[in-house]
PDB file of C-alpha atoms in Angstrom:
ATOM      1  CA  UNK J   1     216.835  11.642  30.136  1.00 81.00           C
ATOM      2  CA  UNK J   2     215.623  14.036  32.388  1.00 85.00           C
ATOM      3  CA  UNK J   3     212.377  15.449  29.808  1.00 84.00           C
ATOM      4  CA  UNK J   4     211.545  11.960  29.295  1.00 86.00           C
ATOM      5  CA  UNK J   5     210.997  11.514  32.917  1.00 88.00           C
ATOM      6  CA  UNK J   6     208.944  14.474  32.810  1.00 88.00           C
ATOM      7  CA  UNK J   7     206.993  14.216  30.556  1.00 87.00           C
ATOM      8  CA  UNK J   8     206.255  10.805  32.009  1.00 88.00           C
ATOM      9  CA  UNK J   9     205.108  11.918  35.093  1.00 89.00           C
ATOM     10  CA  UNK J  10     203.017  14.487  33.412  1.00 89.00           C
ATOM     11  CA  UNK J  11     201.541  11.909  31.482  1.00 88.00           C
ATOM     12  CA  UNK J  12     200.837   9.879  34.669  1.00 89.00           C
ATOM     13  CA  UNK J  13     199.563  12.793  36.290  1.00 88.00           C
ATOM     14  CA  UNK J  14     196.795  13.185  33.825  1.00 88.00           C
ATOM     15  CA  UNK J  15     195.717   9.730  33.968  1.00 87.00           C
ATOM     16  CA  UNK J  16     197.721   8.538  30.346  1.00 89.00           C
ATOM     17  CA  UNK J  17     200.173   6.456  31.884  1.00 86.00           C
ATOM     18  CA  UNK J  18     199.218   3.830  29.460  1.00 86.00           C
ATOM     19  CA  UNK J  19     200.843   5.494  26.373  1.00 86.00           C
ATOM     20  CA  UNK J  20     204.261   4.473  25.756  1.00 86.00           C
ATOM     21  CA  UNK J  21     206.620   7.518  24.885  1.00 87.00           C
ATOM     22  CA  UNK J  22     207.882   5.662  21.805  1.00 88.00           C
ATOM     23  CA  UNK J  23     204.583   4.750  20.293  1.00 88.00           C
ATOM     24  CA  UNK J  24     203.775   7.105  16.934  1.00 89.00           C
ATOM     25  CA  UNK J  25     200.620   9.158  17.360  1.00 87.00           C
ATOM     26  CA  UNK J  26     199.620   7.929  13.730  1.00 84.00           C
ATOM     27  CA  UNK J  27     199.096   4.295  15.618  1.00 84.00           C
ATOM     28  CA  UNK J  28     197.040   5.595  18.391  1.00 85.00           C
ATOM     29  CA  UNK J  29     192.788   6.035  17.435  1.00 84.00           C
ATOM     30  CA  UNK J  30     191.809   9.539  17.316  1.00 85.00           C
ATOM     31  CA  UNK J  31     190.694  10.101  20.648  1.00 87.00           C
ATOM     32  CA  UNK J  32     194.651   9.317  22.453  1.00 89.00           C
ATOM     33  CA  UNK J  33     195.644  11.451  19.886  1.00 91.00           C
ATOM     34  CA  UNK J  34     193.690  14.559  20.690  1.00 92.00           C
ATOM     35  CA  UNK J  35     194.094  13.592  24.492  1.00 93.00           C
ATOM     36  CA  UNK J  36     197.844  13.987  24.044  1.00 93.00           C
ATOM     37  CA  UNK J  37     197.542  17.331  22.262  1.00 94.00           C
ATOM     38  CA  UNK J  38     195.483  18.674  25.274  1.00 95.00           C
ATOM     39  CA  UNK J  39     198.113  17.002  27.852  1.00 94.00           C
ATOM     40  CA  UNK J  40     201.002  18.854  25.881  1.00 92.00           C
ATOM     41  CA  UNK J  41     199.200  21.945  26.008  1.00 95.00           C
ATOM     42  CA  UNK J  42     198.673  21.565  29.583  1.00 94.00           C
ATOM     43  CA  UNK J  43     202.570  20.752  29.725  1.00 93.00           C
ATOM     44  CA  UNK J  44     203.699  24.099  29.061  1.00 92.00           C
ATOM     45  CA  UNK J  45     201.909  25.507  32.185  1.00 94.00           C
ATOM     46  CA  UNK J  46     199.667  28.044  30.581  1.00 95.00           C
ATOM     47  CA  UNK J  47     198.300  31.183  32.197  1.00 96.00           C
ATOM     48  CA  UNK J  48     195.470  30.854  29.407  1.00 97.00           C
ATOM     49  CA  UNK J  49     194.128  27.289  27.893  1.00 97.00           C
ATOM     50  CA  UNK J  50     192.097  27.619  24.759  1.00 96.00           C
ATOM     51  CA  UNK J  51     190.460  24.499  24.036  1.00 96.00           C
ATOM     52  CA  UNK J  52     188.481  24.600  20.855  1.00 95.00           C
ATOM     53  CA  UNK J  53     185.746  21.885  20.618  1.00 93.00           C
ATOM     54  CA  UNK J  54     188.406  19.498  22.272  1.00 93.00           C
ATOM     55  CA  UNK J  55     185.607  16.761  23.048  1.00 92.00           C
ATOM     56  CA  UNK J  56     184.763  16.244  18.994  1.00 87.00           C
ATOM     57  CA  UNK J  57     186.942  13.483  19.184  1.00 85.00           C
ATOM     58  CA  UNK J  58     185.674  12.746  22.612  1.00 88.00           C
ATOM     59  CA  UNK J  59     182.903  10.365  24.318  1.00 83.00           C
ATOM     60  CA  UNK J  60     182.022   9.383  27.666  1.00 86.00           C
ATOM     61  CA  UNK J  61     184.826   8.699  29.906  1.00 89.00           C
ATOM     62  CA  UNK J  62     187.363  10.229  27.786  1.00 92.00           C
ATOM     63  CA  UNK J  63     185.076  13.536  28.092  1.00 93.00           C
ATOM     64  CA  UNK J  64     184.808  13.024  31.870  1.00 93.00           C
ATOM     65  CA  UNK J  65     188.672  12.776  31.857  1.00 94.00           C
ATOM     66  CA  UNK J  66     188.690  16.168  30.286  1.00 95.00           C
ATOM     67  CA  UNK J  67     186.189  17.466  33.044  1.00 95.00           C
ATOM     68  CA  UNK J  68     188.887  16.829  35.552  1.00 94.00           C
ATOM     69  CA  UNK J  69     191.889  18.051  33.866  1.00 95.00           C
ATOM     70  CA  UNK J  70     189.443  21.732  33.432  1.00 96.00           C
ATOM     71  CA  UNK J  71     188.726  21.529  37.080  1.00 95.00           C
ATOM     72  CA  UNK J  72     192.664  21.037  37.932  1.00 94.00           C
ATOM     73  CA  UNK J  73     193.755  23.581  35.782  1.00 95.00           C
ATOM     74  CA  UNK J  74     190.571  26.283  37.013  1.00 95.00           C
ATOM     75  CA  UNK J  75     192.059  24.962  40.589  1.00 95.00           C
ATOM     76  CA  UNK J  76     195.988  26.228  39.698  1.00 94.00           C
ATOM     77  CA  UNK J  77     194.368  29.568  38.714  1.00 96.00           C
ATOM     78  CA  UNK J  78     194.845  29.272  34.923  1.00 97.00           C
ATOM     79  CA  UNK J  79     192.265  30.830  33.084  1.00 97.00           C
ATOM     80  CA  UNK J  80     190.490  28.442  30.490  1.00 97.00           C
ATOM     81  CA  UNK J  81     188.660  29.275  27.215  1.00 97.00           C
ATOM     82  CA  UNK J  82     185.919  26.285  26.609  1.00 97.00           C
ATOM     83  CA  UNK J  83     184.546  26.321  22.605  1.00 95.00           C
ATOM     84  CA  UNK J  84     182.015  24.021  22.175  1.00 92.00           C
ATOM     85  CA  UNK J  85     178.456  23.311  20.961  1.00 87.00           C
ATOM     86  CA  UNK J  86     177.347  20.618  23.337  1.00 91.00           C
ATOM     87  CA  UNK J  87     175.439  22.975  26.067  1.00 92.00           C
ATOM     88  CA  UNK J  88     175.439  19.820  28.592  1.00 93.00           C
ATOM     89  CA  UNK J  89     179.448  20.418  28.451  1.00 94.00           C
ATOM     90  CA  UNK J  90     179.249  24.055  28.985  1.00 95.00           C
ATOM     91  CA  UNK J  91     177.179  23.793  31.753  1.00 95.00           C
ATOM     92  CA  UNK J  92     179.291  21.052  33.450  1.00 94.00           C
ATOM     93  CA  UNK J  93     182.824  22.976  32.843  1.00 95.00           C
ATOM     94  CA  UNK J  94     181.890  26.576  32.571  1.00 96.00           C
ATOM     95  CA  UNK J  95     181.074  29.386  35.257  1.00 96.00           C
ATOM     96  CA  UNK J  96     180.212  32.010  32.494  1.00 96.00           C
ATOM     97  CA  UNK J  97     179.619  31.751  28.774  1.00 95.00           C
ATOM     98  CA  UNK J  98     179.173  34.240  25.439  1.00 96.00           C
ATOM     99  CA  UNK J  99     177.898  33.829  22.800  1.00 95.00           C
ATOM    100  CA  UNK J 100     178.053  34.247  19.026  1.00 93.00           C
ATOM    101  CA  UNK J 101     176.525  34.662  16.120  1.00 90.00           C
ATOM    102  CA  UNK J 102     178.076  35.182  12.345  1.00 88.00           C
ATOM    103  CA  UNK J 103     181.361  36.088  14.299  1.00 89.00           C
ATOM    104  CA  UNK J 104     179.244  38.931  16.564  1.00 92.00           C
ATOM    105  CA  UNK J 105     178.644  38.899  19.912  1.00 94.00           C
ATOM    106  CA  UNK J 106     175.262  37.923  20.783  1.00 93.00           C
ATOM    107  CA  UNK J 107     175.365  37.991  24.896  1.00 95.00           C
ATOM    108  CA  UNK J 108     177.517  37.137  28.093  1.00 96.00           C
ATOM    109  CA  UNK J 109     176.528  36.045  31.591  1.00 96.00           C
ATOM    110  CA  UNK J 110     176.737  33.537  33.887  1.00 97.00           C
ATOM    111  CA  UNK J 111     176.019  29.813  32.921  1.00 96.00           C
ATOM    112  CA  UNK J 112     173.322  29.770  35.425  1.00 94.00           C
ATOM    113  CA  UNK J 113     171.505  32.514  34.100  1.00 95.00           C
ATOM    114  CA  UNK J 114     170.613  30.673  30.867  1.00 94.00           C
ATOM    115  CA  UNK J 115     168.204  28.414  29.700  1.00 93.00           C
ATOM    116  CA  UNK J 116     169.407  26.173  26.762  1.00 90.00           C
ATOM    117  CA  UNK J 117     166.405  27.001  24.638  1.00 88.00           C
ATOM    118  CA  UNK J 118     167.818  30.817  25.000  1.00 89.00           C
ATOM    119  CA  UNK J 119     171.110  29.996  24.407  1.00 91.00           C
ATOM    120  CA  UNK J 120     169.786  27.841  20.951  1.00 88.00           C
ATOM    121  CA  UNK J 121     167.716  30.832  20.352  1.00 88.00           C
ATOM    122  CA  UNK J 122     170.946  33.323  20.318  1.00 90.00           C
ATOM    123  CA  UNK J 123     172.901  31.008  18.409  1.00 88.00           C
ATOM    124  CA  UNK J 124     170.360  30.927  15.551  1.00 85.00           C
ATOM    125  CA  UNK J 125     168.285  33.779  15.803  1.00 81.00           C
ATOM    126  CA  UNK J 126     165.537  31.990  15.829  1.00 73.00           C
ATOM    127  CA  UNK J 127     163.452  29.129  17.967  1.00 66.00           C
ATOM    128  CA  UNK J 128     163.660  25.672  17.442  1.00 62.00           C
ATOM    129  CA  UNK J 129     160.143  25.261  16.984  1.00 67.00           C
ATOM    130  CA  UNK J 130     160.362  28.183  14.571  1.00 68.00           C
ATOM    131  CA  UNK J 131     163.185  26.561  12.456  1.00 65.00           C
ATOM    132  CA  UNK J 132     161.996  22.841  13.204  1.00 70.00           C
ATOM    133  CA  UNK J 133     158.040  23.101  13.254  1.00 76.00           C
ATOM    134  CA  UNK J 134     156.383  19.516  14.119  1.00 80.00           C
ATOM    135  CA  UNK J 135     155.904  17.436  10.993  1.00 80.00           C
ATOM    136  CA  UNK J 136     152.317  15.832  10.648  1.00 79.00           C
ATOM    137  CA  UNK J 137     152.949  12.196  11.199  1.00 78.00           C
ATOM    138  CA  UNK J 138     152.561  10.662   7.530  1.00 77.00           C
ATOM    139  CA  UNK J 139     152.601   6.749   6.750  1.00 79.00           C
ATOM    140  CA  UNK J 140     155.011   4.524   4.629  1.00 78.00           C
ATOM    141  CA  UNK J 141     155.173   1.263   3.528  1.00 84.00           C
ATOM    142  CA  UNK J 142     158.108  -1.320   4.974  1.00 88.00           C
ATOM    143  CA  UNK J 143     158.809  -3.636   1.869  1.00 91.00           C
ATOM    144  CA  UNK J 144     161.073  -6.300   1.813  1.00 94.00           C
ATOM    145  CA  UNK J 145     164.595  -6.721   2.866  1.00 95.00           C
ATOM    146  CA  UNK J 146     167.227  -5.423   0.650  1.00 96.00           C
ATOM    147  CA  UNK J 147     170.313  -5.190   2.253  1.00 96.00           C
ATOM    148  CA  UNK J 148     171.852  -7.486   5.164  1.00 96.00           C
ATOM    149  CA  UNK J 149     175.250  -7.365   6.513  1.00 96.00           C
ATOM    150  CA  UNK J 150     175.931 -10.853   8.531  1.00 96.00           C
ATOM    151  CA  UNK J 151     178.712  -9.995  11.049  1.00 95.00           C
ATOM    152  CA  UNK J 152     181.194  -8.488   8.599  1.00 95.00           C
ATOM    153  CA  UNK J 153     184.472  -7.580   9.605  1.00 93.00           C
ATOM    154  CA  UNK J 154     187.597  -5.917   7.441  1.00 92.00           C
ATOM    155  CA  UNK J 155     191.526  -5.190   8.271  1.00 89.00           C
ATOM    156  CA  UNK J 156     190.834  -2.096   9.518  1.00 81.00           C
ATOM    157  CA  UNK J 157     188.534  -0.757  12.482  1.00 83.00           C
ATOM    158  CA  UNK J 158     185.425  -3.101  11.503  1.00 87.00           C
ATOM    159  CA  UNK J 159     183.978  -5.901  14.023  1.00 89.00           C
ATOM    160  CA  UNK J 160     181.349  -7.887  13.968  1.00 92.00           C
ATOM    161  CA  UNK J 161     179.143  -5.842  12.280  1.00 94.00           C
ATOM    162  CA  UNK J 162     175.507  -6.799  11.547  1.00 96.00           C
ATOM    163  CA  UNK J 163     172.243  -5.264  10.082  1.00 96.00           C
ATOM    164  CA  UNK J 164     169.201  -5.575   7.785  1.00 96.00           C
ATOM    165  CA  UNK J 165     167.867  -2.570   5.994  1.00 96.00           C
ATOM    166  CA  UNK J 166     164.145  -2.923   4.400  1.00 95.00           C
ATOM    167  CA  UNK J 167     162.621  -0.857   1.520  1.00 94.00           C
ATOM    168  CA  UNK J 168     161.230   2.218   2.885  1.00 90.00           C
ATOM    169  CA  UNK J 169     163.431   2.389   5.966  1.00 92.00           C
ATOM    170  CA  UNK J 170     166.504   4.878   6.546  1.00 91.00           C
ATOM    171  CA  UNK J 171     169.475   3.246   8.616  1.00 92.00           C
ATOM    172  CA  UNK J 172     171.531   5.997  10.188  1.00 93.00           C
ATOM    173  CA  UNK J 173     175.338   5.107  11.485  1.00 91.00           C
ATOM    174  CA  UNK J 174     176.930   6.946  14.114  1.00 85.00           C
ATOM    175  CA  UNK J 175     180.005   7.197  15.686  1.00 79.00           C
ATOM    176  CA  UNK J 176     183.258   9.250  15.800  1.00 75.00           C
ATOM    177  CA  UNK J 177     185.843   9.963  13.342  1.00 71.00           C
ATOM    178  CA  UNK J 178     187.934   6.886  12.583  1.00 73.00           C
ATOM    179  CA  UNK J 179     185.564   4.464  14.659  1.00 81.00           C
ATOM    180  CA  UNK J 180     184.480   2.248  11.588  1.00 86.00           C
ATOM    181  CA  UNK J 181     181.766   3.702   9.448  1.00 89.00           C
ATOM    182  CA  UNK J 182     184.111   4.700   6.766  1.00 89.00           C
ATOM    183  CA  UNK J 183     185.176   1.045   6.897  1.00 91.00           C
ATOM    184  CA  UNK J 184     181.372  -0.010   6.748  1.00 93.00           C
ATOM    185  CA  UNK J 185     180.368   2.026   3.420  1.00 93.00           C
ATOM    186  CA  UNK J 186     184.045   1.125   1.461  1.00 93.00           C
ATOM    187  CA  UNK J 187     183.210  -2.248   2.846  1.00 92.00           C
ATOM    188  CA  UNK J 188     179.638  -2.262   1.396  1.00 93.00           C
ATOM    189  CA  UNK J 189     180.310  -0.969  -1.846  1.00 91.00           C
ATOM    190  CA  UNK J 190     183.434  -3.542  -2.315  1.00 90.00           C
ATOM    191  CA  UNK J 191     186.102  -1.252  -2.402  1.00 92.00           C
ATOM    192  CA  UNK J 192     187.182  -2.587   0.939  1.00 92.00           C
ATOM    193  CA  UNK J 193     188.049  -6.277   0.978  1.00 93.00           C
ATOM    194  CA  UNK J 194     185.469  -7.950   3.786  1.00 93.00           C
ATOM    195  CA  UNK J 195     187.740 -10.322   5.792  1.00 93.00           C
ATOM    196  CA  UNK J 196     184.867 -12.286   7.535  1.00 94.00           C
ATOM    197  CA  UNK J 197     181.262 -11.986   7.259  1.00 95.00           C
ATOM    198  CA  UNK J 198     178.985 -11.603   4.046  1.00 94.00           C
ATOM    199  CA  UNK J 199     177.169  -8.975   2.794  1.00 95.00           C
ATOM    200  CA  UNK J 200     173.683  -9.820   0.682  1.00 95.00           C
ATOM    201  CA  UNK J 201     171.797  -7.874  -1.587  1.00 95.00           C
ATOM    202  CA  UNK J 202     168.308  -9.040  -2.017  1.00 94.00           C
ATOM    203  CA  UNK J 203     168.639 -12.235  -0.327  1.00 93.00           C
ATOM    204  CA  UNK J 204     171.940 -13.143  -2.324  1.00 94.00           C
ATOM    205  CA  UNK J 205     175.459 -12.948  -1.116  1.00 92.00           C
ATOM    206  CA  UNK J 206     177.630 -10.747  -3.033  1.00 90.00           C
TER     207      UNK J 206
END
């Protein structure tokens, strides 16, 4: 009926005219879903939109697609509220900022007037190179390899996904909520079932 329509053309509007009103949110990945819970928000027409680290569940375009929907709500008038620890985000969407410290202000000015070393420095209390002092480089030993996965896959989220890790190295994995890794270590350990793909462990597939 008539809110269906209208909520269509909001949805089209904000460039999400790809979701179909009937789909469940539990289907879509986690980044529709929290771009749907900003549109809705935006639906009601607010005089004041809090957005509270709304790009954790966010990367590149989908963050740049947030950018514009700040910039057409700042252009309506409508006063927004930006939380968020990325500084390169503040500085993109925000005219002023404050900022806080064990739930006390700390300072408030204009974006400009900042430099993000002072803004770390508030935030902390401290300087990075007083909380992070260089390291003196040391040496280790690369053994042999260990672990290899060969383009394993699973049910769920992952694809294709290949590595070898050697004695003596660290392998970090990153990525969003609900993007795979969880599906990587249940894979690895063999409480998820691999669907393609092997996994070895010194050499010998397990």
């Amino acid at each position: 009926g008539r809110a269906r329509r209208a909520v269509s053309a909001h949805f089209a509007e904000m460039g999400l005219q790809s979701v179909h009103l009937d789909e469940e949110i539990g289907n879509l990945d986690l980044a529709m879903r929290q771009k749907i819970e900003i549109a809705r928000a935006v639906f009601r027409a607010p005089k004041i939109l809090l957005l509270d680290e709304p790009t954790s569940a966010l990367s590149g375009p989908d963050v740049d697609w947030l950018g514009t929907v700040i910039r057409a709500e700042k252009a309506k008038g409508t006063t927004v509220v930006f939380i968020s620890h990325r500084l390169r985000e503040v500085r993109e969407f925000c005219d002023e900022l404050t900022i806080l410290r064990g739930g006390k202000h700390v300072a408030s000015g204009d974006v400009a007037d900042y430099e993000d070393s002072d803004v770390v420095r508030m935030i902390a209390g401290r300087s990075l190179i007083h909380s992070f002092p260089p390291r003196a480089a040391q040496k280790h030993t690369i053994g042999k390899e260990v672990l290899r996965a060969d383009r394993i896959g699973t049910e769920g989220r992952l694809r294709e996904t290949s590595f070898a890790l050697r004695e003596g190295e660290i392998l970090g994995v990153a990525g969003l909520q609900g993007m795979g890794q969880l599906d990587l270590f249940l894979a690895l350990f063999g409480v998820m079932p691999i669907s393609r793909g092997q996994v070895l462990v010194d050499g010998k597939a397990v």
